[in-house]
CSV table of C-alpha atoms and ligand atoms in Angstrom, one decimal:
chain,number,residue,atom,x,y,z
S,1,MET,CA,49.1,208.0,-29.1
S,2,GLU,CA,48.1,205.2,-31.3
S,3,LEU,CA,47.8,201.6,-30.0
S,4,ASP,CA,51.2,200.5,-31.8
S,5,GLU,CA,53.0,203.6,-30.3
S,6,ILE,CA,51.4,202.6,-26.7
S,7,LYS,CA,52.7,199.1,-27.3
S,8,GLN,CA,56.3,199.8,-28.0
S,9,ALA,CA,56.6,202.3,-25.3
S,10,ALA,CA,55.1,200.0,-22.6
S,11,LEU,CA,57.3,197.1,-24.0
S,12,LYS,CA,60.5,199.4,-23.6
S,13,ALA,CA,59.3,200.5,-20.3
S,14,ILE,CA,58.8,196.7,-19.1
S,15,ASN,CA,62.2,196.0,-20.3
S,16,ASP,CA,64.0,198.9,-18.8
S,17,ALA,CA,62.1,198.1,-15.4
S,18,LYS,CA,65.1,197.3,-13.0
S,19,ASN,CA,62.9,196.2,-10.0
S,20,SER,CA,59.4,195.4,-8.7
S,21,ASP,CA,58.6,198.8,-7.6
S,22,ALA,CA,59.7,200.1,-11.4
S,23,LEU,CA,57.5,197.5,-12.7
S,24,THR,CA,54.5,198.1,-10.9
S,25,SER,CA,54.7,202.0,-12.2
S,26,VAL,CA,55.2,200.7,-15.7
S,27,ARG,CA,51.9,198.3,-14.9
S,28,ASN,CA,50.0,201.2,-13.5
S,29,LEU,CA,50.9,203.5,-16.4
S,30,PHE,CA,49.8,200.9,-19.0
S,31,LEU,CA,47.3,198.7,-17.9
S,32,SER,CA,45.5,200.4,-15.0
S,33,LYS,CA,41.9,201.8,-15.3
S,34,LYS,CA,43.1,205.5,-16.0
S,35,SER,CA,45.7,204.0,-18.6
S,36,GLU,CA,45.6,205.2,-22.3
S,37,ILE,CA,44.3,202.0,-23.4
S,38,ASN,CA,41.4,202.0,-21.2
S,39,GLN,CA,40.5,205.4,-22.5
S,40,LYS,CA,40.5,204.1,-25.9
S,41,MET,CA,38.0,201.3,-24.5
S,42,GLY,CA,35.6,204.3,-23.7
S,43,GLU,CA,35.8,205.3,-27.3
S,44,LEU,CA,34.3,202.2,-28.7
S,45,LYS,CA,30.9,203.1,-28.1
S,46,ASN,CA,31.2,206.1,-30.6
S,47,LEU,CA,32.4,203.5,-33.5
S,48,ALA,CA,30.3,202.0,-36.1
S,49,ALA,CA,29.4,198.1,-35.4
S,50,GLU,CA,32.2,196.8,-37.6
S,51,GLU,CA,34.9,199.3,-36.9
S,52,ARG,CA,34.2,198.6,-33.1
S,53,LYS,CA,35.1,194.7,-33.6
S,54,THR,CA,38.1,195.5,-35.4
S,55,PHE,CA,39.7,198.0,-32.9
S,56,GLY,CA,38.2,196.1,-30.0
S,57,GLN,CA,40.2,193.3,-31.0
S,58,LYS,CA,43.4,195.5,-31.5
S,59,ILE,CA,42.9,196.8,-28.0
S,60,ASN,CA,42.7,193.3,-26.6
S,61,GLU,CA,45.8,192.2,-28.4
S,62,THR,CA,48.0,195.4,-27.2
S,63,ARG,CA,46.8,194.9,-23.9
S,64,ASN,CA,47.6,190.9,-23.9
S,65,ALA,CA,50.9,191.7,-25.5
S,66,ILE,CA,51.6,194.1,-22.7
S,67,SER,CA,50.5,191.8,-19.9
S,68,LYS,CA,52.3,189.1,-21.2
S,69,ALA,CA,55.8,191.1,-21.2
S,70,PHE,CA,54.7,192.3,-17.9
S,71,GLU,CA,54.0,188.6,-16.5
S,72,GLU,CA,57.4,187.6,-17.8
S,73,LYS,CA,59.6,190.4,-16.5
S,74,LEU,CA,57.9,190.2,-13.0
S,75,ALA,CA,58.9,186.6,-13.1
S,76,SER,CA,62.3,187.2,-13.7
S,77,ILE,CA,62.6,189.9,-11.5
S,78,ASN,CA,61.1,187.7,-8.7
S,79,ALA,CA,63.6,184.8,-9.7
S,80,GLN,CA,66.6,187.2,-9.5
S,81,ALA,CA,65.5,188.4,-6.2
S,82,LEU,CA,65.1,184.9,-4.7
S,83,ASP,CA,68.5,184.0,-6.1
S,84,ALA,CA,70.3,187.1,-4.3
S,85,ARG,CA,68.4,186.3,-1.2
S,86,LEU,CA,69.6,182.6,-1.3
S,87,LYS,CA,73.0,183.7,-1.6
S,88,ASN,CA,73.0,186.2,0.9
S,89,GLU,CA,71.2,183.7,3.5
S,90,LYS,CA,73.3,180.6,2.7
S,91,ILE,CA,74.6,179.1,5.8
S,92,ASP,CA,77.9,177.5,5.8
S,93,ILE,CA,77.1,174.3,8.0
S,94,SER,CA,80.8,173.0,7.6
S,95,LEU,CA,82.9,172.7,10.2
S,96,PRO,CA,86.6,173.3,9.7
S,97,ALA,CA,88.4,170.1,9.3
S,98,ASN,CA,90.7,168.8,12.0
S,99,SER,CA,94.3,169.0,10.9
S,100,TYR,CA,96.0,165.7,11.4
S,101,ASN,CA,99.7,164.9,11.3
S,102,LYS,CA,100.5,161.8,9.0
S,103,ALA,CA,102.8,159.4,11.3
S,104,GLY,CA,105.8,158.0,10.1
S,105,VAL,CA,106.3,154.3,9.5
S,106,ASN,CA,106.7,151.8,12.2
S,107,PRO,CA,110.4,150.6,12.0
S,108,LEU,CA,109.4,147.2,12.3
S,109,ALA,CA,107.8,147.4,8.7
S,110,LEU,CA,110.6,149.1,7.3
S,111,VAL,CA,113.0,146.1,8.2
S,112,GLU,CA,110.6,143.7,7.2
S,113,GLU,CA,110.5,145.3,3.5
S,114,GLU,CA,114.2,145.6,3.5
S,115,ILE,CA,114.9,142.1,4.5
S,116,THR,CA,112.3,141.0,2.3
S,117,GLU,CA,113.8,143.0,-0.8
S,118,ILE,CA,117.3,141.4,0.1
S,119,PHE,CA,116.1,137.8,0.2
S,120,LEU,CA,113.9,138.4,-3.2
S,121,GLY,CA,116.9,139.4,-4.7
S,122,MET,CA,118.6,136.3,-3.9
S,123,GLY,CA,115.6,134.4,-5.8
S,124,TYR,CA,113.4,133.6,-2.5
S,125,GLN,CA,109.7,133.9,-2.8
S,126,VAL,CA,107.6,135.4,0.2
S,127,TYR,CA,105.4,132.5,1.6
S,128,GLU,CA,102.3,133.6,3.6
S,129,GLY,CA,102.0,131.6,6.8
S,130,SER,CA,98.9,132.3,9.4
S,131,ASP,CA,98.9,133.5,13.0
S,132,VAL,CA,96.5,131.0,13.6
S,133,GLU,CA,98.3,127.4,13.8
S,134,SER,CA,97.7,123.8,14.6
S,135,ASP,CA,99.7,122.1,17.1
S,136,GLU,CA,100.5,119.6,14.4
S,137,TYR,CA,102.3,122.5,12.3
S,138,ASN,CA,103.5,124.7,15.0
S,139,PHE,CA,105.1,121.6,16.9
S,140,GLU,CA,104.9,118.1,15.8
S,141,LEU,CA,106.2,118.5,12.0
S,142,MET,CA,108.9,120.7,13.2
S,143,ASN,CA,110.2,117.8,15.2
S,144,ILE,CA,108.6,119.0,18.7
S,145,PRO,CA,106.6,116.1,19.6
S,146,LYS,CA,104.1,116.6,22.9
S,147,ASP,CA,106.5,115.7,25.8
S,148,HIS,CA,109.5,117.7,24.1
S,149,PRO,CA,111.3,120.0,26.5
S,150,ALA,CA,111.4,122.7,23.8
S,151,ARG,CA,107.5,123.2,24.2
S,152,GLU,CA,108.3,124.7,27.4
S,153,MET,CA,110.3,127.5,26.0
S,154,GLN,CA,107.4,128.4,23.4
S,155,ASP,CA,104.1,128.3,25.6
S,156,THR,CA,101.4,130.0,24.1
S,157,PHE,CA,98.0,131.3,23.6
S,158,TYR,CA,95.8,128.4,22.9
S,159,LEU,CA,92.3,128.7,21.1
S,160,SER,CA,91.5,125.0,21.6
S,161,ASP,CA,93.1,121.6,22.5
S,162,THR,CA,94.8,121.5,18.7
S,163,MET,CA,94.8,125.2,17.8
S,164,LEU,CA,97.1,128.0,19.1
S,165,LEU,CA,98.7,131.4,18.0
S,166,ARG,CA,101.9,130.4,16.3
S,167,THR,CA,105.4,130.8,18.5
S,168,HIS,CA,107.3,131.1,15.6
S,169,THR,CA,107.2,131.1,11.7
S,170,SER,CA,108.7,127.7,11.4
S,171,PRO,CA,105.1,126.2,10.8
S,172,ALA,CA,105.6,127.9,7.4
S,173,GLN,CA,108.3,125.6,6.9
S,174,ALA,CA,106.2,122.6,6.8
S,175,ARG,CA,103.4,124.2,4.9
S,176,ALA,CA,105.6,125.3,2.1
S,177,MET,CA,107.4,121.8,2.1
S,178,LYS,CA,103.9,120.3,1.7
S,179,GLU,CA,102.8,122.6,-1.3
S,180,ALA,CA,106.2,121.6,-2.9
S,181,ARG,CA,105.4,117.8,-2.6
S,182,GLY,CA,109.0,116.7,-2.1
S,183,GLY,CA,110.5,119.3,-4.5
S,184,PRO,CA,113.1,122.2,-4.2
S,185,VAL,CA,111.6,125.1,-1.9
S,186,ARG,CA,113.1,128.6,-1.4
S,187,ILE,CA,110.8,130.7,1.0
S,188,ILE,CA,111.0,133.4,3.5
S,189,CYS,CA,108.1,134.1,5.8
S,190,PRO,CA,107.6,137.3,7.6
S,191,GLY,CA,104.7,137.4,10.3
S,192,LYS,CA,103.7,138.1,13.8
S,193,CYS,CA,104.4,135.1,16.8
S,194,TYR,CA,103.0,135.0,20.2
S,195,ARG,CA,104.4,133.6,23.3
S,196,ARG,CA,103.7,133.5,27.0
S,197,ASP,CA,106.5,135.7,27.6
S,198,ASN,CA,106.7,138.4,30.1
S,199,ASP,CA,107.2,141.8,28.4
S,200,ASP,CA,110.2,143.6,29.3
S,201,LEU,CA,113.1,145.5,27.5
S,202,THR,CA,114.0,142.7,25.0
S,203,HIS,CA,110.7,140.4,25.3
S,204,SER,CA,106.9,141.0,24.1
S,205,HIS,CA,104.3,138.4,24.1
S,206,GLN,CA,103.6,139.5,20.4
S,207,PHE,CA,107.0,140.1,18.3
S,208,MET,CA,107.7,139.4,14.6
S,209,GLN,CA,110.2,136.9,12.9
S,210,ILE,CA,111.1,136.3,9.3
S,211,GLU,CA,111.7,132.4,8.7
S,212,GLY,CA,113.9,131.4,5.7
S,213,LEU,CA,113.8,127.8,4.0
S,214,LEU,CA,116.0,126.5,1.3
S,215,ILE,CA,115.5,122.9,0.2
S,216,ASP,CA,117.2,121.5,-2.8
S,217,LYS,CA,120.2,119.0,-3.6
S,218,GLY,CA,123.4,118.9,-2.1
S,219,ILE,CA,122.8,121.9,0.4
S,220,HIS,CA,124.8,122.2,3.5
S,221,LEU,CA,126.0,124.4,6.2
S,222,GLY,CA,128.4,126.3,3.8
S,223,HIS,CA,125.4,127.6,1.7
S,224,LEU,CA,123.7,128.8,5.0
S,225,GLU,CA,127.1,130.4,6.1
S,226,LYS,CA,127.5,132.4,2.7
S,227,THR,CA,124.0,133.2,2.6
S,228,LEU,CA,123.5,134.8,6.0
S,229,GLU,CA,127.0,136.7,5.5
S,230,ALA,CA,125.3,138.4,2.4
S,231,PHE,CA,122.2,139.3,4.2
S,232,VAL,CA,124.2,140.8,7.0
S,233,LYS,CA,126.5,142.9,4.7
S,234,LYS,CA,123.6,144.0,3.0
S,235,LEU,CA,121.4,144.9,5.9
S,236,PHE,CA,124.2,146.4,8.2
S,237,GLY,CA,127.2,147.3,6.0
S,238,GLU,CA,129.9,145.7,4.4
S,239,LYS,CA,132.1,145.9,7.3
S,240,ARG,CA,129.9,143.8,9.5
S,241,GLU,CA,131.0,140.2,10.0
S,242,ILE,CA,129.0,137.3,11.3
S,243,ARG,CA,129.9,134.2,13.7
S,244,LEU,CA,128.3,131.1,14.0
S,245,ARG,CA,127.9,129.4,17.5
S,246,SER,CA,126.8,125.9,18.1
S,247,SER,CA,123.3,125.8,19.2
S,248,TYR,CA,120.3,123.6,19.3
S,249,PHE,CA,116.9,123.6,17.6
S,250,PRO,CA,114.8,120.6,17.5
S,251,PHE,CA,114.3,121.1,13.7
S,252,THR,CA,117.9,121.8,12.7
S,253,GLU,CA,121.1,119.5,12.8
S,254,PRO,CA,123.3,121.0,13.5
S,255,SER,CA,122.0,124.0,14.9
S,256,VAL,CA,123.6,127.6,15.2
S,257,GLU,CA,123.1,131.0,16.7
S,258,VAL,CA,124.6,133.8,14.4
S,259,ASP,CA,126.0,136.8,16.0
S,260,VAL,CA,127.0,139.8,14.0
S,261,SER,CA,130.0,142.1,14.8
S,262,CYS,CA,129.3,144.9,17.2
S,263,ASP,CA,128.8,148.1,15.6
S,264,LYS,CA,129.7,150.2,18.4
S,265,CYS,CA,133.2,148.5,19.0
S,266,GLY,CA,133.9,146.8,15.8
S,267,GLY,CA,134.4,143.4,17.3
S,268,LYS,CA,136.9,144.6,20.4
S,269,GLY,CA,133.9,144.3,23.2
S,270,CYS,CA,132.2,147.1,24.7
S,271,PRO,CA,128.9,147.3,27.0
S,272,THR,CA,126.4,147.1,23.9
S,273,CYS,CA,128.2,143.8,23.2
S,274,LYS,CA,128.6,142.8,26.8
S,275,GLY,CA,132.3,142.6,26.0
S,276,THR,CA,132.2,139.8,23.6
S,277,GLY,CA,132.3,141.9,20.3
S,278,TYR,CA,129.2,139.9,18.8
S,279,ILE,CA,125.8,140.5,19.0
S,280,GLU,CA,123.3,137.5,18.5
S,281,ILE,CA,120.8,138.1,15.7
S,282,LEU,CA,119.1,134.7,14.7
S,283,GLY,CA,119.0,131.1,15.1
S,284,ALA,CA,119.5,128.7,12.1
S,285,GLY,CA,120.8,125.4,11.1
S,286,VAL,CA,120.7,122.6,8.5
S,287,VAL,CA,117.1,121.1,8.3
S,288,ASN,CA,116.9,117.8,10.5
S,289,PRO,CA,116.6,114.8,8.4
S,290,ARG,CA,113.7,114.0,10.7
S,291,VAL,CA,112.0,117.1,9.6
S,292,LEU,CA,112.5,116.3,6.1
S,293,LYS,CA,111.0,112.9,6.4
S,294,LEU,CA,108.1,114.2,8.7
S,295,ASN,CA,107.1,116.5,5.8
S,296,GLY,CA,107.5,114.1,2.7
S,297,TYR,CA,111.0,114.3,1.8
S,298,ASP,CA,113.9,111.6,1.3
S,299,PRO,CA,116.7,113.0,3.3
S,300,LYS,CA,119.2,111.1,1.0
S,301,GLU,CA,118.0,113.1,-2.1
S,302,TYR,CA,117.3,116.4,-0.5
S,303,SER,CA,118.7,118.6,2.2
S,304,GLY,CA,118.1,122.5,3.2
S,305,PHE,CA,118.9,125.1,5.7
S,306,ALA,CA,116.5,127.3,7.6
S,307,PHE,CA,117.1,130.2,9.8
S,308,GLY,CA,114.6,132.5,12.0
S,309,VAL,CA,115.1,136.2,12.6
S,310,GLY,CA,113.7,138.1,15.3
S,311,LEU,CA,112.7,141.5,13.6
S,312,GLU,CA,112.6,143.6,16.6
S,313,ARG,CA,116.2,142.6,17.5
S,314,ILE,CA,117.1,143.7,14.1
S,315,ALA,CA,115.2,146.8,14.2
S,316,MET,CA,116.5,147.7,17.8
S,317,LEU,CA,120.0,147.1,16.5
S,318,LYS,CA,119.8,148.9,13.1
S,319,TYR,CA,118.0,152.1,14.7
S,320,GLY,CA,119.5,152.1,18.1
S,321,ILE,CA,116.0,151.5,19.9
S,322,ASP,CA,116.3,150.7,23.5
S,323,ASP,CA,113.0,149.2,24.4
S,324,ILE,CA,111.0,146.6,22.3
S,325,ARG,CA,107.7,147.8,23.6
S,326,ARG,CA,108.2,151.2,21.7
S,327,PHE,CA,107.2,149.2,18.7
S,328,TYR,CA,103.7,148.4,19.9
S,329,GLN,CA,102.8,151.7,21.8
S,330,ASN,CA,101.8,153.7,18.6
S,331,ASP,CA,103.6,156.9,19.9
S,332,VAL,CA,103.5,159.1,17.0
S,333,ARG,CA,106.7,161.0,18.3
S,334,PHE,CA,108.5,157.7,17.9
S,335,LEU,CA,106.6,156.7,14.7
S,336,ASN,CA,107.6,160.4,13.3
S,337,GLU,CA,111.4,159.3,13.6
S,338,PHE,CA,111.1,156.9,10.6
S,339,LYS,CA,110.2,157.5,6.9
S,340,ARG,CA,110.2,155.3,4.0
S,341,ARG,CA,113.2,155.8,1.9
G,401,FA5,C1,113.0,130.1,16.7
G,401,FA5,O1,112.0,130.5,17.1
G,401,FA5,C2,113.2,129.4,15.7
G,401,FA5,N1,111.9,128.9,15.0
G,401,FA5,C3,114.3,129.9,15.0
G,401,FA5,C4,114.7,129.0,13.9
G,401,FA5,C5,114.2,128.6,12.5
G,401,FA5,C6,115.9,128.2,14.2
G,401,FA5,C7,114.9,128.0,11.7
G,401,FA5,C8,116.5,127.4,13.2
G,401,FA5,C9,115.8,127.1,12.0
G,401,FA5,P1,113.9,131.4,18.9
G,401,FA5,O2,112.9,130.7,20.1
G,401,FA5,O3,115.3,131.6,19.5
G,401,FA5,O4,114.0,130.6,17.5
G,401,FA5,O5,113.5,132.9,18.1
G,401,FA5,C10,113.9,133.5,17.3
G,401,FA5,C11,114.2,134.9,17.5
G,401,FA5,O6,113.1,135.4,18.0
G,401,FA5,C12,114.9,135.5,18.7
G,401,FA5,O7,116.3,135.3,18.5
G,401,FA5,C13,114.4,136.5,19.1
G,401,FA5,O8,115.1,137.7,18.2
G,401,FA5,C14,112.8,136.6,18.7
G,401,FA5,N2,112.0,136.2,19.9
G,401,FA5,C15,111.8,135.2,20.4
G,401,FA5,N3,110.8,135.3,21.6
G,401,FA5,C16,110.5,136.7,21.5
G,401,FA5,C17,109.7,137.3,22.5
G,401,FA5,N4,109.1,136.9,23.2
G,401,FA5,N5,109.9,138.8,22.2
G,401,FA5,C18,110.5,139.3,21.0
G,401,FA5,N6,111.5,138.4,20.0
G,401,FA5,C19,111.6,137.3,20.7
């Protein structure tokens, strides 16, 4: 074969080789000592000097071209083999993920959202209070001085002589009044409260309230009654009625307890409402002029009403929950009963 033919044949054979064994055979055929090219080297000595040089060069070029093609093909076969091995030997080190159930929503959160929506609809703003409060805001500015008997009902967790965990959301009233600098206020403040109460079916050392405060000119008990009536009908349904009972809070005058007509008996009296036809849901009243003065208002110019709702009680009534402790036990079976609408 001529050198060109040898080159073409070798390149084709290299190209056709499917694996390294086939490629080695091709190499032996075209590049070994016994190969045709090598034999042609032997012919060199018979040639004249000038011819020997040209032919020798051509042999080298042919051999180099075949060697280069061989090396390239070998690299490509090796890369493919490595690729295949890596794929085969791949170890899956991941563990199957633990499946988990997404729990429902705590009914306290649902009730808080619902009540907040109702009051936002009536033009109230949400005021953020703080769980940690000072004695001054929790008690003094709410007209509960140091020796006041009301303090006994609201013993709490003290952080220092002057700082404590708030016993009610009412200190938000004083803070909102301070920020309003003697002007109108219309806020609600939802949040956690703490008291040194023994835990039982209806009491917990940590619980939630929503405070409400409206201050403006000419506000009286009638405004409070109609506001709370609208609130109760939106929350529990149009058929429910409210009843105001005279009560006492140091920060309101007059003060009332607000009851809602019993859902079970429609107001006739049953074991749920202890035969009274009504169930107590919140404390409220007209802001005590002393509180207005303590917080920078002129009671002759401004008046207002305030209320404080216990959220657990509302949620228990709304969803028929029998034990306040269920709100805080994080039992998914309980939480799964509640979903956002
Ligand atoms: C107050 O806390 C007043 N600050 C409410 C208020 C605000 C009255 C504004 C007038 C004007 P009282 O101590 O009654 O009031 O608590 C209000 C509600 O909080 C109770 O009706 C009850 O639902 C809830 N509550 C009180 N203590 C606990 C407790 N230990 N566990 C669960 N709920 C509680």
